[in-house]
Coordinates of C-alpha atoms in Angstrom, one line a residue:
X5 CA 0.0 0.0 0.0
X6 CA 1.4 3.4 -1.0
X7 CA 2.3 5.8 1.8
X8 CA 2.4 9.6 1.9
X9 CA 5.6 11.2 0.8
X10 CA 8.1 11.9 3.6
X11 CA 8.4 15.5 4.8
X12 CA 11.8 17.1 4.2
X13 CA 12.5 18.3 7.7
X14 CA 15.8 20.0 6.8
X15 CA 14.4 22.2 4.1
X16 CA 14.8 25.8 5.1
X17 CA 11.7 26.8 3.1
X18 CA 9.6 24.2 5.0
X19 CA 10.9 25.3 8.4
X20 CA 9.7 28.8 7.7
X21 CA 6.1 27.6 7.1
X22 CA 3.4 26.9 9.7
X23 CA 2.8 23.1 10.0
X24 CA -0.1 21.1 11.3
X25 CA 1.0 17.8 12.8
X26 CA -1.5 15.0 13.3
X27 CA -1.7 11.4 14.5
X28 CA -1.6 8.7 11.9
X29 CA -5.3 7.8 12.2
X30 CA -6.5 11.2 10.9
X31 CA -7.7 11.1 7.3
X32 CA -7.5 13.9 4.7
X33 CA -11.3 13.9 4.5
X34 CA -11.5 14.9 8.2
X35 CA -9.2 17.8 7.5
X36 CA -11.3 18.8 4.5
X37 CA -14.5 18.8 6.5
X38 CA -13.0 21.0 9.2
X39 CA -11.8 23.4 6.5
X40 CA -15.2 23.6 4.8
X41 CA -16.7 24.2 8.3
X42 CA -14.7 27.5 8.5
X43 CA -14.0 28.5 4.9
X44 CA -17.0 28.3 2.6
X45 CA -14.9 28.2 -0.5
X46 CA -12.4 25.6 0.6
X47 CA -11.7 22.9 -2.0
X48 CA -9.0 20.6 -3.2
X49 CA -7.0 21.9 -6.1
X50 CA -6.2 19.7 -9.1
X51 CA -2.4 19.7 -8.7
X52 CA -1.1 16.7 -6.7
X53 CA 2.4 17.1 -5.3
X54 CA 5.1 15.1 -3.6
X55 CA 8.3 16.5 -2.0
X56 CA 11.2 17.0 -4.3
X57 CA 14.0 14.5 -3.8
X58 CA 17.1 16.3 -2.6
X59 CA 19.6 17.2 -5.2
X60 CA 17.2 16.8 -8.1
X61 CA 15.8 19.6 -10.3
X62 CA 17.6 22.4 -8.7
X63 CA 16.1 25.1 -6.4
X64 CA 12.4 24.0 -6.3
X65 CA 11.6 23.5 -2.6
X66 CA 10.5 20.4 -0.9
X67 CA 8.0 22.3 1.1
X68 CA 5.9 23.1 -1.9
X69 CA 6.8 20.0 -3.8
X70 CA 6.6 19.1 -7.5
X71 CA 4.0 17.3 -9.6
X72 CA 3.9 13.6 -8.9
X73 CA 5.2 11.5 -11.9
X74 CA 5.3 7.7 -11.5
X75 CA 5.8 7.9 -7.7
X76 CA 5.4 4.9 -5.4
X77 CA 4.0 7.2 -2.8
X78 CA 0.5 8.7 -2.5
X79 CA 0.7 12.2 -3.8
X80 CA 0.1 15.0 -1.4
X81 CA -2.8 17.3 -2.3
X82 CA -3.3 21.0 -2.0
X83 CA -6.4 22.3 -0.1
X84 CA -7.3 25.8 -0.9
X85 CA -8.5 27.6 2.3
X86 CA -8.7 31.2 1.3
X87 CA -7.6 33.5 -1.6
X88 CA -3.9 33.5 -0.6
X89 CA -3.7 30.4 1.7
X90 CA -3.3 26.7 1.0
X91 CA -2.7 23.6 3.0
X92 CA -0.7 20.8 1.4
X93 CA -0.4 17.3 2.6
X94 CA -0.4 14.8 4.1
X95 CA 3.3 14.2 4.4
X96 CA 4.8 11.3 6.4
X97 CA 6.7 12.3 9.5
X98 CA 9.3 9.9 10.8
X99 CA 10.5 9.9 14.4
X100 CA 13.7 11.8 13.5
X101 CA 11.7 14.3 11.5
X102 CA 9.4 15.0 14.5
X103 CA 12.5 15.5 16.8
X104 CA 14.1 17.8 14.2
X105 CA 10.9 19.9 13.9
X106 CA 10.1 19.8 17.6
X107 CA 6.8 18.1 17.0
X108 CA 5.4 15.6 19.5
X109 CA 6.3 12.0 18.7
X110 CA 2.5 11.3 18.1
X111 CA 2.7 13.5 15.0
X112 CA 3.2 11.0 12.2
X113 CA 1.4 13.1 9.5
X114 CA 1.9 16.8 8.6
X115 CA 0.3 19.5 6.5
X116 CA 2.2 22.6 5.3
X117 CA 0.4 25.9 5.4
X118 CA 1.3 28.5 2.8
X119 CA -0.2 31.9 3.8
X120 CA 0.6 35.6 3.6
X121 CA 2.7 37.1 6.5
X122 CA 0.5 39.8 7.9
X123 CA 1.3 41.2 11.3
X124 CA -0.1 43.9 13.6
X125 CA 0.7 45.2 17.1
X126 CA 2.4 43.3 19.8
X127 CA 0.0 41.1 21.9
X128 CA -1.9 42.7 24.6
X129 CA -1.7 41.3 28.2
X130 CA -4.4 38.7 29.1
X131 CA -5.6 35.2 28.3
X132 CA -3.8 33.1 25.6
X133 CA -5.6 29.8 25.5
X134 CA -4.4 29.1 22.0
X135 CA -0.8 30.1 22.7
X136 CA -0.7 32.6 19.7
X137 CA 0.5 35.5 21.9
X138 CA 3.4 33.3 23.1
X139 CA 4.2 32.3 19.5
X140 CA 4.1 35.9 18.1
X141 CA 5.7 38.2 20.8
X142 CA 6.8 40.8 18.2
X143 CA 3.4 41.2 16.5
X144 CA 0.2 39.3 16.3
X145 CA -1.1 37.8 13.0
X146 CA -3.9 39.9 11.4
X147 CA -6.3 39.5 8.5
X148 CA -6.0 36.3 6.5
X149 CA -3.0 34.9 8.4
X150 CA -4.9 35.3 11.6
X151 CA -8.0 33.6 10.3
X152 CA -6.1 30.6 8.9
X153 CA -3.9 30.2 12.0
X154 CA -6.9 30.3 14.3
X155 CA -8.4 27.6 12.2
X156 CA -5.2 25.6 12.3
X157 CA -5.1 25.7 16.1
X158 CA -8.8 24.8 16.3
X159 CA -8.3 21.9 13.9
X160 CA -5.3 20.7 16.0
X161 CA -7.5 20.8 19.1
X162 CA -10.3 18.9 17.5
X163 CA -8.0 16.2 15.9
X164 CA -5.5 15.8 18.8
X165 CA -2.6 17.4 16.8
X166 CA -0.1 20.2 17.1
X167 CA 0.9 23.4 15.2
X168 CA 4.4 24.4 14.5
X169 CA 4.9 28.1 14.0
X170 CA 7.4 28.9 11.3
X171 CA 9.3 31.9 12.6
X172 CA 10.6 30.6 15.9
X173 CA 9.6 26.9 15.7
X174 CA 7.1 27.4 18.6
X175 CA 5.0 24.3 19.1
X176 CA 1.3 24.8 20.1
X177 CA -0.4 21.7 21.4
X178 CA -3.9 22.8 22.4
X179 CA -5.6 20.8 25.1
X180 CA -8.4 18.7 23.5
X181 CA -10.4 19.1 26.7
X182 CA -10.1 22.9 27.0
X183 CA -13.2 23.6 24.9
X184 CA -16.2 21.8 26.3
X185 CA -19.1 24.1 25.3
X186 CA -21.6 22.8 22.8
X187 CA -24.3 24.5 20.8
X188 CA -27.5 22.8 19.5
X189 CA -28.7 24.5 16.3
X190 CA -32.3 23.8 15.4
X191 CA -35.3 25.3 13.6
X192 CA -37.5 24.5 16.6
X193 CA -38.2 26.9 19.5
X194 CA -38.6 25.6 23.0
X195 CA -40.6 27.8 25.4
X196 CA -38.7 28.6 28.6
X197 CA -40.7 26.2 30.7
X198 CA -40.2 23.4 28.1
X199 CA -36.4 24.0 28.0
X200 CA -36.3 24.0 31.8
X201 CA -38.0 20.6 31.9
X202 CA -35.5 19.2 29.4
X203 CA -32.5 20.5 31.4
X204 CA -34.1 19.3 34.7
X205 CA -34.3 15.8 33.2
X206 CA -30.5 15.9 33.4
X207 CA -30.0 18.1 36.4
X208 CA -32.9 18.6 38.8
X209 CA -31.4 21.8 40.3
X210 CA -31.8 23.7 37.0
X211 CA -33.8 27.0 37.1
X212 CA -34.8 29.7 34.7
X213 CA -32.6 32.8 34.7
X214 CA -34.9 35.6 35.8
X215 CA -34.5 39.0 37.3
X216 CA -34.8 38.7 41.1
X217 CA -35.4 42.3 42.0
X218 CA -36.7 45.7 40.8
X219 CA -34.7 48.7 39.8
X220 CA -35.2 51.7 42.1
X221 CA -33.2 54.3 40.2
X222 CA -29.5 55.1 40.2
X223 CA -27.4 54.5 43.2
X224 CA -26.6 57.4 45.5
X225 CA -23.7 59.6 44.4
X226 CA -24.4 59.4 40.7
X227 CA -25.8 62.1 38.4
X228 CA -25.6 65.8 37.8
X229 CA -26.3 66.9 41.4
X230 CA -24.5 64.1 43.2
X231 CA -22.6 65.0 46.3
X232 CA -20.5 63.3 48.9
X233 CA -18.5 61.2 46.4
X234 CA -15.2 59.8 47.6
X235 CA -12.1 61.9 47.0
X236 CA -10.6 59.4 44.6
X237 CA -13.6 59.6 42.2
X238 CA -12.7 62.3 39.6
X239 CA -16.3 62.9 38.7
X240 CA -19.6 61.6 39.8
X241 CA -21.0 59.1 37.2
X242 CA -17.6 58.7 35.5
X243 CA -15.1 60.8 33.6
X244 CA -16.8 63.2 31.1
X245 CA -20.3 62.9 32.5
X246 CA -20.8 66.6 33.3
X247 CA -19.4 67.6 29.8
X248 CA -21.9 65.2 28.1
X249 CA -24.7 66.6 30.2
X250 CA -23.7 70.2 29.4
X251 CA -23.8 69.3 25.7
X252 CA -26.8 66.9 25.4
X253 CA -28.7 67.4 28.7
X254 CA -32.1 69.0 29.1
X255 CA -31.9 72.1 31.2
X256 CA -35.6 73.0 31.3
X257 CA -37.1 71.4 34.4
X258 CA -40.6 71.1 32.9
X259 CA -39.3 69.3 29.8
X260 CA -37.1 67.1 31.8
X261 CA -40.1 66.1 34.0
X262 CA -42.2 65.4 30.8
X263 CA -39.5 63.1 29.5
X264 CA -39.2 61.3 32.8
X265 CA -43.0 60.8 32.9
X266 CA -43.0 59.3 29.4
X267 CA -40.2 56.9 30.3
X268 CA -42.1 55.8 33.4
X269 CA -45.3 55.2 31.4
X270 CA -43.4 53.1 28.9
X271 CA -41.8 51.1 31.8
X272 CA -45.2 50.5 33.3
X273 CA -46.6 49.3 29.9
X274 CA -43.7 46.9 29.4
X275 CA -44.2 45.5 32.9
X276 CA -47.9 45.0 32.4
X277 CA -47.7 43.5 28.9
X278 CA -44.2 42.2 28.5
X279 CA -43.0 41.4 24.9
X280 CA -42.7 37.8 23.9
X281 CA -39.2 36.7 24.9
X282 CA -36.7 36.2 22.0
X283 CA -34.1 34.7 24.3
X284 CA -33.9 33.1 27.7
X285 CA -31.5 31.2 29.8
X286 CA -31.5 28.1 32.1
X287 CA -28.9 28.0 34.9
X288 CA -27.5 25.1 36.9
X289 CA -25.4 25.9 40.0
X290 CA -22.5 23.4 40.2
X291 CA -21.2 24.7 43.5
X292 CA -17.4 24.5 43.7
X293 CA -17.4 23.6 39.9
X294 CA -18.9 26.9 38.8
X295 CA -22.1 27.4 36.8
X296 CA -23.7 25.8 33.7
X297 CA -26.0 27.7 31.5
X298 CA -28.2 27.0 28.5
X299 CA -28.7 30.2 26.5
X300 CA -31.4 30.2 23.8
X301 CA -31.6 32.8 21.1
X302 CA -31.9 33.4 17.4
X303 CA -28.7 32.6 15.5
X304 CA -27.8 34.7 12.5
X305 CA -24.3 33.3 11.6
X306 CA -24.3 29.6 10.7
X307 CA -21.3 27.3 10.0
X308 CA -20.8 27.1 6.2
X309 CA -21.8 23.5 6.1
X310 CA -25.4 24.4 7.3
X311 CA -26.1 27.5 5.2
X312 CA -27.6 25.8 2.2
X313 CA -29.7 23.2 4.1
X314 CA -33.4 23.6 3.5
X315 CA -34.4 23.6 7.1
X316 CA -32.1 26.5 8.0
X317 CA -33.6 28.9 5.5
X318 CA -36.4 30.3 7.7
X319 CA -34.3 31.0 10.8
X320 CA -32.3 29.0 13.4
X321 CA -32.4 29.0 17.1
X322 CA -29.1 28.3 19.0
X323 CA -29.1 26.6 22.4
X324 CA -25.7 27.3 23.8
X325 CA -24.6 25.0 26.6
X326 CA -21.9 26.9 28.4
X327 CA -19.7 26.1 31.4
X328 CA -18.4 29.0 33.5
X329 CA -15.7 28.1 36.0
X330 CA -15.4 29.6 39.5
X331 CA -12.5 31.8 38.1
X332 CA -13.5 32.9 34.7
X333 CA -10.0 34.1 33.7
X334 CA -8.9 30.4 33.7
X335 CA -11.0 29.8 30.6
X336 CA -8.4 31.7 28.5
X337 CA -5.3 30.2 30.2
X338 CA -3.1 28.0 28.0
X339 CA -2.1 26.0 31.0
X340 CA -4.9 26.3 33.6
X341 CA -4.6 25.3 37.2
X342 CA -5.1 21.7 38.4
X343 CA -8.3 22.8 40.3
X344 CA -9.7 24.3 37.0
X345 CA -9.0 21.1 35.1
X346 CA -10.6 18.9 37.8
X347 CA -13.7 21.1 37.8
X348 CA -13.8 21.0 34.0
X349 CA -13.6 17.2 34.0
X350 CA -16.6 17.1 36.2
X351 CA -18.6 19.7 34.2
X352 CA -17.8 18.3 30.8
X353 CA -20.1 15.2 31.1
X354 CA -22.9 17.4 32.3
X355 CA -22.5 19.8 29.3
X356 CA -22.6 16.8 27.0
X357 CA -25.6 15.3 28.7
X358 CA -27.6 18.5 28.5
X359 CA -26.7 19.0 24.8
X360 CA -27.8 15.4 24.1
X361 CA -31.1 16.1 25.9
X362 CA -31.8 19.3 24.0
X363 CA -30.9 17.7 20.7
X364 CA -33.1 14.7 21.5
X365 CA -36.0 17.1 22.2
X366 CA -35.7 19.3 19.1
X367 CA -33.3 17.7 16.6
X368 CA -30.9 19.8 14.5
X369 CA -27.2 19.8 14.6
X370 CA -24.6 20.1 17.4
X371 CA -21.5 22.3 17.0
X372 CA -18.5 22.7 19.3
X373 CA -16.9 26.0 20.3
X374 CA -15.0 26.3 17.0
X375 CA -18.3 25.8 15.0
X376 CA -17.2 22.4 13.9
X377 CA -20.2 20.0 13.7
X378 CA -20.3 17.1 16.1
X379 CA -22.0 13.8 15.5
X380 CA -24.7 13.5 18.2
X381 CA -23.6 9.9 18.7
X382 CA -20.2 11.1 19.7
X383 CA -21.5 13.5 22.4

């Protein structure tokens, strides 16, 4: 049986490219599906290539390859992602190739990304779950390079692979368990009480997310005539409030009272005859493990694979099953704490169970955090 052509790990051109390393059991069709899930125009191009044997045909690089002629290997193929970006592979990665490139030993296949180099500002402080800030300390990718690199990391997370960044050889191995949220996309609307019953079939402590109090006006110390504010507060109501009131405020007391009366009358009408809800939420308190929510609302942006399906043409409702940990900043940590990972491991089965229950009640499709579709039997 023919095998993929071997990657030329020593080729300087290849080492300057971004690579996607994958386990041996990942097929090219799986990579294609993930590409189509993010890039609507993704397609295989006609030219099949294999790496150029060293010392033959001069300067043509092994990274980009040459047309396969009578080769005993399976030709690598080129997958067009965007106007200027392609992904070529698979290539076979031997153990010494993986060591040379810095890839994990589980990476036995590789795809080579050819994309424009487009950089912006240095990374801002804050979360870096994907590791891209660590990989690009001089300037973050922008525009097309940013889009394809974000997809490359998401694909690596979904397929259990790694990404090698060309400039410095930085290796990104996203945690496959770091993104546990799921979304059920359906053309059916569940009333809040119906959705609550579905979630309670999995977790009896579920409750509807509702306002628990009434608004009694602004807090003391806020507004045009506020007094008694702390010395460290530059201006009551925030910096620039008085200037905005001077420019846009209503000075006439009678007119101001009329506007306030109209606003009060509108509030009373909305409370007496509230509009039909277009979104709602169901909450499950997980105690030390955080909070789980199911947020229902109209979805306007669908994964490309779903846009032409007949049942999506008249509107789609998204039921987002989201886990919020006790310390929200850990969601964007590339290497979260042990306590976070323990809480996540306990919350993940519940997220999956709730998504299965909602899907069982209304049908549709299930997508992960990267908008990649998930087989309901795998949830």
